[in-house]
């Protein structure tokens, strides 16, 4: 099992379909944050039987120790009729939540999967019991933009992931945009393209975390081969004052599917992150990641080592 910077928790996986309090087919990826002194995960699940007519939902899982989680049987985020009278389902696959705390509110960005690809739906909660719809904040196809946790130079900021459906190929890059109010976005700039040898086809963002050296950004990258895709994780560092500038990035992956539970599952060869949780006192970063689209696992790394690796381009 290959490891570089991020180290797998020895008793992975942390959450599987068997752990779910309602019939689950497969457990996908999760948003993550601290809620007081508890670790909160927003876990996307594909149901074995539809729940309120929906095939997927996002459930809150809370933990005191970051290892053992209580999962709410009721979904927090579920299919939403938000698109008006136009024909078509614009929220048919509720997955991949990005979670960002801004001031005292937790913001969830998730794909509004529908005709034309995923748009981005913004919801918010303060208690992880009820959720309020804010708005649709990106046109399709823009797969799960990720919000920064604070305003930068007076503006909210988000990382976008526009992509094209080419004939036989898909490409996706990370862009950045800004907003005065989290609803109206503009000042779009390209930030990063897929880069070898980490990724060939697509890269995608997670909510950045602040360090004294820059915004640390965990990204996923896709490598397609004749045998299928491989999803790995990598990291980049953005300038604190001007996040349109990439200060550095790890050229290599920091986690790639080499454990059995990452290599074989609902979708083989996938490690996929929707976020990460820094612990500044311990100089540690936790990533709760989806393994093979079937289970949630945990990997832990040294925060300052990760920042150094980005700066040096390891
Ligand atoms: C991406 C997303 C993720 C998934 C990954 C691998 O496009 O759909 O939810 O984990 O593919 O299947």
Short mmCIF file of C-alpha atoms and ligand atoms in Angstrom, two decimals:
data_model
loop_
_atom_site.label_atom_id
_atom_site.label_comp_id
_atom_site.label_asym_id
_atom_site.label_seq_id
_atom_site.Cartn_x
_atom_site.Cartn_y
_atom_site.Cartn_z
CA UNK A 1 0.00 0.00 0.00
CA UNK A 2 1.63 3.22 -1.15
CA UNK A 3 1.63 6.25 1.16
CA UNK A 4 2.96 9.76 0.70
CA UNK A 5 2.17 12.54 3.23
CA UNK A 6 -1.35 11.27 4.00
CA UNK A 7 -1.56 8.15 6.16
CA UNK A 8 -4.54 5.85 6.25
CA UNK A 9 -6.33 5.13 9.52
CA UNK A 10 -5.50 1.53 10.37
CA UNK A 11 -9.11 0.47 10.93
CA UNK A 12 -10.53 1.93 7.74
CA UNK A 13 -13.31 2.09 6.61
CA UNK A 14 -15.06 4.44 9.04
CA UNK A 15 -18.59 4.30 7.56
CA UNK A 16 -20.06 1.66 5.25
CA UNK A 17 -23.56 0.86 3.97
CA UNK A 18 -23.95 -1.64 6.86
CA UNK A 19 -23.49 1.21 9.36
CA UNK A 20 -26.36 3.18 7.89
CA UNK A 21 -29.54 3.34 10.02
CA UNK A 22 -31.71 2.96 6.90
CA UNK A 23 -31.29 0.55 3.94
CA UNK A 24 -28.30 1.82 1.98
CA UNK A 25 -26.91 0.56 -1.28
CA UNK A 26 -23.62 2.41 -1.20
CA UNK A 27 -22.01 5.23 0.77
CA UNK A 28 -20.39 7.88 -1.41
CA UNK A 29 -18.42 11.00 -0.41
CA UNK A 30 -18.79 13.46 2.46
CA UNK A 31 -18.54 17.15 3.36
CA UNK A 32 -16.77 17.75 6.68
CA UNK A 33 -16.21 20.33 9.41
CA UNK A 34 -15.97 20.82 13.15
CA UNK A 35 -19.25 21.65 14.90
CA UNK A 36 -18.14 22.85 18.34
CA UNK A 37 -15.93 20.01 19.51
CA UNK A 38 -17.68 17.41 17.37
CA UNK A 39 -16.65 16.21 13.93
CA UNK A 40 -19.55 16.49 11.52
CA UNK A 41 -19.73 14.67 8.21
CA UNK A 42 -22.40 15.20 5.58
CA UNK A 43 -22.54 11.74 4.08
CA UNK A 44 -24.04 11.12 0.65
CA UNK A 45 -25.76 7.78 0.33
CA UNK A 46 -27.47 5.87 -2.46
CA UNK A 47 -30.57 4.26 -0.96
CA UNK A 48 -31.57 0.65 -1.39
CA UNK A 49 -35.22 1.78 -1.48
CA UNK A 50 -36.23 5.30 -2.44
CA UNK A 51 -36.71 7.72 0.46
CA UNK A 52 -39.52 10.22 -0.20
CA UNK A 53 -39.14 9.41 -3.90
CA UNK A 54 -35.40 10.14 -3.95
CA UNK A 55 -32.61 7.69 -4.78
CA UNK A 56 -29.88 9.60 -2.94
CA UNK A 57 -29.67 11.87 0.08
CA UNK A 58 -27.20 13.56 2.38
CA UNK A 59 -27.21 12.56 6.07
CA UNK A 60 -25.55 14.14 9.09
CA UNK A 61 -23.03 11.98 10.95
CA UNK A 62 -21.63 13.34 14.24
CA UNK A 63 -18.73 12.11 16.31
CA UNK A 64 -16.93 12.99 19.54
CA UNK A 65 -13.72 11.17 18.64
CA UNK A 66 -13.64 11.50 14.85
CA UNK A 67 -13.85 7.72 14.46
CA UNK A 68 -17.25 6.56 15.72
CA UNK A 69 -20.17 8.35 14.10
CA UNK A 70 -23.90 8.59 14.87
CA UNK A 71 -25.78 8.84 11.61
CA UNK A 72 -29.14 10.61 11.43
CA UNK A 73 -31.70 8.36 9.66
CA UNK A 74 -33.44 11.47 8.25
CA UNK A 75 -31.65 13.21 5.38
CA UNK A 76 -30.55 16.81 5.84
CA UNK A 77 -30.37 17.48 2.10
CA UNK A 78 -32.78 15.79 -0.21
CA UNK A 79 -34.27 16.23 -3.67
CA UNK A 80 -35.48 19.81 -4.03
CA UNK A 81 -37.90 21.35 -6.56
CA UNK A 82 -36.08 24.58 -7.08
CA UNK A 83 -36.02 25.05 -10.85
CA UNK A 84 -39.55 26.34 -11.54
CA UNK A 85 -41.93 24.93 -14.11
CA UNK A 86 -39.45 23.85 -16.73
CA UNK A 87 -39.71 20.20 -17.70
CA UNK A 88 -36.98 17.95 -16.31
CA UNK A 89 -35.54 17.02 -12.94
CA UNK A 90 -32.83 19.46 -11.89
CA UNK A 91 -31.93 17.73 -8.62
CA UNK A 92 -31.89 14.03 -9.39
CA UNK A 93 -28.60 12.96 -7.77
CA UNK A 94 -28.00 14.47 -4.32
CA UNK A 95 -24.30 13.80 -3.61
CA UNK A 96 -20.85 15.32 -3.04
CA UNK A 97 -21.61 18.13 -0.55
CA UNK A 98 -18.95 20.77 0.05
CA UNK A 99 -19.29 22.23 3.55
CA UNK A 100 -17.89 25.61 4.61
CA UNK A 101 -18.40 27.49 7.88
CA UNK A 102 -18.59 31.25 7.35
CA UNK A 103 -19.10 33.22 10.58
CA UNK A 104 -21.73 31.23 12.52
CA UNK A 105 -23.37 29.58 9.49
CA UNK A 106 -22.52 26.37 7.68
CA UNK A 107 -22.93 26.56 3.91
CA UNK A 108 -23.48 23.48 1.79
CA UNK A 109 -22.82 23.49 -1.94
CA UNK A 110 -24.03 20.43 -3.82
CA UNK A 111 -24.68 19.60 -7.45
CA UNK A 112 -28.12 20.29 -8.88
CA UNK A 113 -27.81 17.38 -11.27
CA UNK A 114 -30.07 17.78 -14.29
CA UNK A 115 -30.29 18.38 -18.05
CA UNK A 116 -27.09 20.07 -19.22
CA UNK A 117 -25.06 18.70 -16.30
CA UNK A 118 -24.78 19.78 -12.69
CA UNK A 119 -25.50 23.33 -11.57
CA UNK A 120 -24.57 24.26 -7.98
CA UNK A 121 -27.16 24.56 -5.21
CA UNK A 122 -26.34 26.57 -2.09
CA UNK A 123 -28.05 25.65 1.18
CA UNK A 124 -27.31 26.72 4.73
CA UNK A 125 -27.73 25.45 8.27
CA UNK A 126 -26.75 26.46 11.77
CA UNK A 127 -27.74 23.33 13.67
CA UNK A 128 -27.47 20.44 11.16
CA UNK A 129 -31.14 19.71 11.83
CA UNK A 130 -32.81 21.96 9.28
CA UNK A 131 -31.48 23.36 6.05
CA UNK A 132 -32.51 26.42 4.09
CA UNK A 133 -32.16 26.87 0.33
CA UNK A 134 -30.20 30.00 -0.60
CA UNK A 135 -29.98 29.84 -4.39
CA UNK A 136 -28.47 28.23 -7.45
CA UNK A 137 -24.99 29.74 -7.65
CA UNK A 138 -23.50 28.30 -10.84
CA UNK A 139 -24.66 27.36 -14.31
CA UNK A 140 -24.18 23.80 -15.56
CA UNK A 141 -21.82 22.16 -16.06
CA UNK A 142 -20.00 23.31 -12.91
CA UNK A 143 -19.46 20.42 -10.58
CA UNK A 144 -19.56 21.43 -6.94
CA UNK A 145 -17.98 24.80 -6.42
CA UNK A 146 -16.31 25.20 -3.02
CA UNK A 147 -16.57 28.29 -0.83
CA UNK A 148 -13.70 29.94 1.04
CA UNK A 149 -14.40 30.25 4.79
CA UNK A 150 -14.11 34.06 4.92
CA UNK A 151 -14.30 37.14 2.73
CA UNK A 152 -11.11 38.14 0.94
CA UNK A 153 -10.68 41.85 0.30
CA UNK A 154 -14.35 42.34 1.15
CA UNK A 155 -15.67 39.66 -1.22
CA UNK A 156 -16.79 36.06 -0.79
CA UNK A 157 -14.76 33.69 -2.95
CA UNK A 158 -15.42 30.29 -4.48
CA UNK A 159 -13.54 27.74 -6.52
CA UNK A 160 -15.47 26.48 -9.54
CA UNK A 161 -15.12 23.38 -11.64
CA UNK A 162 -16.53 24.01 -15.11
CA UNK A 163 -16.06 21.20 -17.58
CA UNK A 164 -16.93 20.12 -21.06
CA UNK A 165 -18.50 16.97 -22.36
CA UNK A 166 -16.25 16.44 -25.36
CA UNK A 167 -16.86 13.66 -27.85
CA UNK A 168 -15.40 10.71 -25.96
CA UNK A 169 -13.48 12.84 -23.48
CA UNK A 170 -14.20 14.99 -20.47
CA UNK A 171 -11.99 17.77 -19.22
CA UNK A 172 -12.34 19.82 -16.09
CA UNK A 173 -10.29 22.63 -14.55
CA UNK A 174 -10.52 24.82 -11.45
CA UNK A 175 -11.58 28.46 -11.76
CA UNK A 176 -12.13 31.12 -9.12
CA UNK A 177 -14.93 33.69 -8.74
CA UNK A 178 -16.04 36.38 -6.30
CA UNK A 179 -19.31 37.68 -4.86
CA UNK A 180 -20.52 40.47 -2.56
CA UNK A 181 -23.38 38.37 -1.15
CA UNK A 182 -22.81 34.63 -1.94
CA UNK A 183 -25.57 34.75 -4.60
CA UNK A 184 -24.27 36.99 -7.39
CA UNK A 185 -20.92 35.78 -8.73
CA UNK A 186 -18.43 37.21 -11.22
CA UNK A 187 -14.82 38.23 -11.83
CA UNK A 188 -14.19 34.64 -13.06
CA UNK A 189 -10.56 33.62 -13.59
CA UNK A 190 -8.98 30.27 -14.55
CA UNK A 191 -6.80 28.97 -11.72
CA UNK A 192 -5.48 25.49 -12.46
CA UNK A 193 -5.55 22.94 -15.24
CA UNK A 194 -5.04 19.18 -14.84
CA UNK A 195 -1.33 18.51 -14.42
CA UNK A 196 0.86 15.49 -15.00
CA UNK A 197 1.67 13.07 -13.53
CA UNK A 198 -1.11 13.56 -10.97
CA UNK A 199 -4.02 14.00 -13.34
CA UNK A 200 -4.70 13.97 -17.05
CA UNK A 201 -8.40 14.68 -17.54
CA UNK A 202 -9.98 16.54 -14.67
CA UNK A 203 -9.25 18.23 -11.39
CA UNK A 204 -11.81 19.49 -8.89
CA UNK A 205 -11.87 21.62 -5.73
CA UNK A 206 -12.76 21.37 -2.05
CA UNK A 207 -13.26 24.26 0.41
CA UNK A 208 -9.80 25.78 1.08
CA UNK A 209 -8.43 25.95 4.62
CA UNK A 210 -6.40 28.87 5.93
CA UNK A 211 -2.76 28.45 6.93
CA UNK A 212 -0.23 31.18 7.68
CA UNK A 213 1.48 30.38 4.35
CA UNK A 214 -1.58 30.44 2.13
CA UNK A 215 -4.92 28.80 1.40
CA UNK A 216 -4.41 25.06 1.42
CA UNK A 217 -6.54 23.40 -1.19
CA UNK A 218 -7.13 19.64 -1.46
CA UNK A 219 -8.02 18.68 -5.01
CA UNK A 220 -9.03 15.49 -6.73
CA UNK A 221 -7.63 14.52 -10.09
CA UNK A 222 -8.65 11.96 -12.69
CA UNK A 223 -6.39 9.81 -14.79
CA UNK A 224 -8.13 7.88 -17.55
CA UNK A 225 -6.63 4.76 -19.09
CA UNK A 226 -7.89 1.92 -21.24
CA UNK A 227 -8.75 0.13 -17.97
CA UNK A 228 -10.90 3.00 -16.62
CA UNK A 229 -10.41 6.04 -14.38
CA UNK A 230 -8.23 6.51 -11.33
CA UNK A 231 -9.22 9.25 -8.84
CA UNK A 232 -6.42 10.55 -6.58
CA UNK A 233 -5.93 13.50 -4.22
CA UNK A 234 -3.38 16.26 -4.43
CA UNK A 235 -2.88 19.68 -2.81
CA UNK A 236 -2.22 23.27 -3.82
CA UNK A 237 -1.46 26.50 -1.99
CA UNK A 238 -3.09 29.82 -2.96
CA UNK A 239 -1.98 33.30 -1.97
CA UNK A 240 -3.81 34.50 1.15
CA UNK A 241 -4.45 38.04 -0.11
CA UNK A 242 -4.88 37.17 -3.77
CA UNK A 243 -6.14 33.59 -4.19
CA UNK A 244 -6.10 33.97 -7.98
CA UNK A 245 -2.37 33.23 -7.55
CA UNK A 246 -1.25 29.63 -7.09
CA UNK A 247 1.88 29.70 -4.89
CA UNK A 248 2.59 26.01 -5.22
CA UNK A 249 1.19 22.54 -5.59
CA UNK A 250 2.25 18.98 -5.01
CA UNK A 251 3.18 17.54 -8.33
CA UNK A 252 2.47 14.06 -7.04
CA UNK A 253 -0.70 12.69 -5.54
CA UNK A 254 -0.91 12.71 -1.71
CA UNK A 255 -3.38 9.81 -1.70
CA UNK A 256 -4.03 7.39 -4.53
CA UNK A 257 -6.05 4.17 -4.57
CA UNK A 258 -3.72 1.38 -3.52
CA UNK A 259 -5.61 -0.12 -0.54
CA UNK A 260 -8.05 -2.92 -1.39
CA UNK A 261 -10.99 -0.86 -0.09
CA UNK A 262 -10.04 1.93 -2.56
CA UNK A 263 -9.28 -0.31 -5.49
CA UNK A 264 -12.44 -2.42 -5.49
CA UNK A 265 -16.00 -1.26 -4.94
CA UNK A 266 -18.99 0.33 -6.55
CA UNK A 267 -16.55 2.28 -8.75
CA UNK A 268 -13.03 0.86 -8.67
CA UNK A 269 -9.88 2.92 -8.06
CA UNK A 270 -11.37 5.97 -6.39
CA UNK A 271 -10.25 8.15 -3.50
CA UNK A 272 -12.42 11.27 -3.53
CA UNK A 273 -12.53 14.17 -1.06
CA UNK A 274 -15.19 16.85 -0.63
CA UNK A 275 -13.14 18.63 2.07
CA UNK A 276 -10.72 18.29 4.95
CA UNK A 277 -10.46 19.29 8.63
CA UNK A 278 -7.39 21.09 9.98
CA UNK A 279 -6.30 20.81 13.60
CA UNK A 280 -3.82 23.66 14.05
CA UNK A 281 -2.83 22.70 17.62
CA UNK A 282 -1.82 19.21 16.51
CA UNK A 283 -0.40 20.44 13.16
CA UNK A 284 -2.64 17.84 11.58
CA UNK A 285 -5.02 17.54 8.66
CA UNK A 286 -7.77 14.94 8.50
CA UNK A 287 -9.39 13.95 5.24
CA UNK A 288 -12.54 11.85 5.36
CA UNK A 289 -12.65 10.51 1.83
CA UNK A 290 -14.87 8.30 -0.24
CA UNK A 291 -13.21 5.01 -1.20
CA UNK A 292 -14.39 3.27 -4.38
CA UNK A 293 -17.76 5.08 -4.10
CA UNK A 294 -18.68 2.56 -1.45
CA UNK A 295 -17.37 3.63 1.96
CA UNK A 296 -15.95 6.56 3.96
CA UNK A 297 -12.33 6.28 5.09
CA UNK A 298 -9.94 8.52 7.01
CA UNK A 299 -6.42 9.65 6.19
CA UNK A 300 -4.32 11.93 8.38
CA UNK A 301 -1.29 14.04 7.53
CA UNK A 302 0.98 16.72 8.93
CA UNK A 303 -0.35 20.16 7.98
CA UNK A 304 3.03 21.89 7.79
CA UNK A 305 4.54 19.02 5.78
CA UNK A 306 1.71 19.36 3.29
CA UNK A 307 2.24 23.11 3.00
CA UNK A 308 5.98 22.57 2.46
CA UNK A 309 5.29 19.93 -0.18
CA UNK A 310 3.08 22.42 -2.04
CA UNK A 311 5.76 25.12 -1.86
CA UNK A 312 8.50 22.80 -3.08
CA UNK A 313 6.33 21.08 -5.70
CA UNK A 314 6.99 17.58 -4.36
C1 LIG B 1 -17.17 11.97 -9.75
C2 LIG B 1 -18.29 12.20 -8.76
C3 LIG B 1 -17.98 11.54 -7.44
C4 LIG B 1 -17.46 10.13 -7.60
C5 LIG B 1 -16.40 10.05 -8.68
C6 LIG B 1 -15.94 8.62 -8.95
O1 LIG B 1 -17.53 12.48 -11.01
O2 LIG B 1 -19.47 11.69 -9.27
O3 LIG B 1 -19.13 11.51 -6.64
O4 LIG B 1 -16.91 9.70 -6.38
O5 LIG B 1 -16.90 10.60 -9.87
O6 LIG B 1 -17.00 7.82 -9.40
#
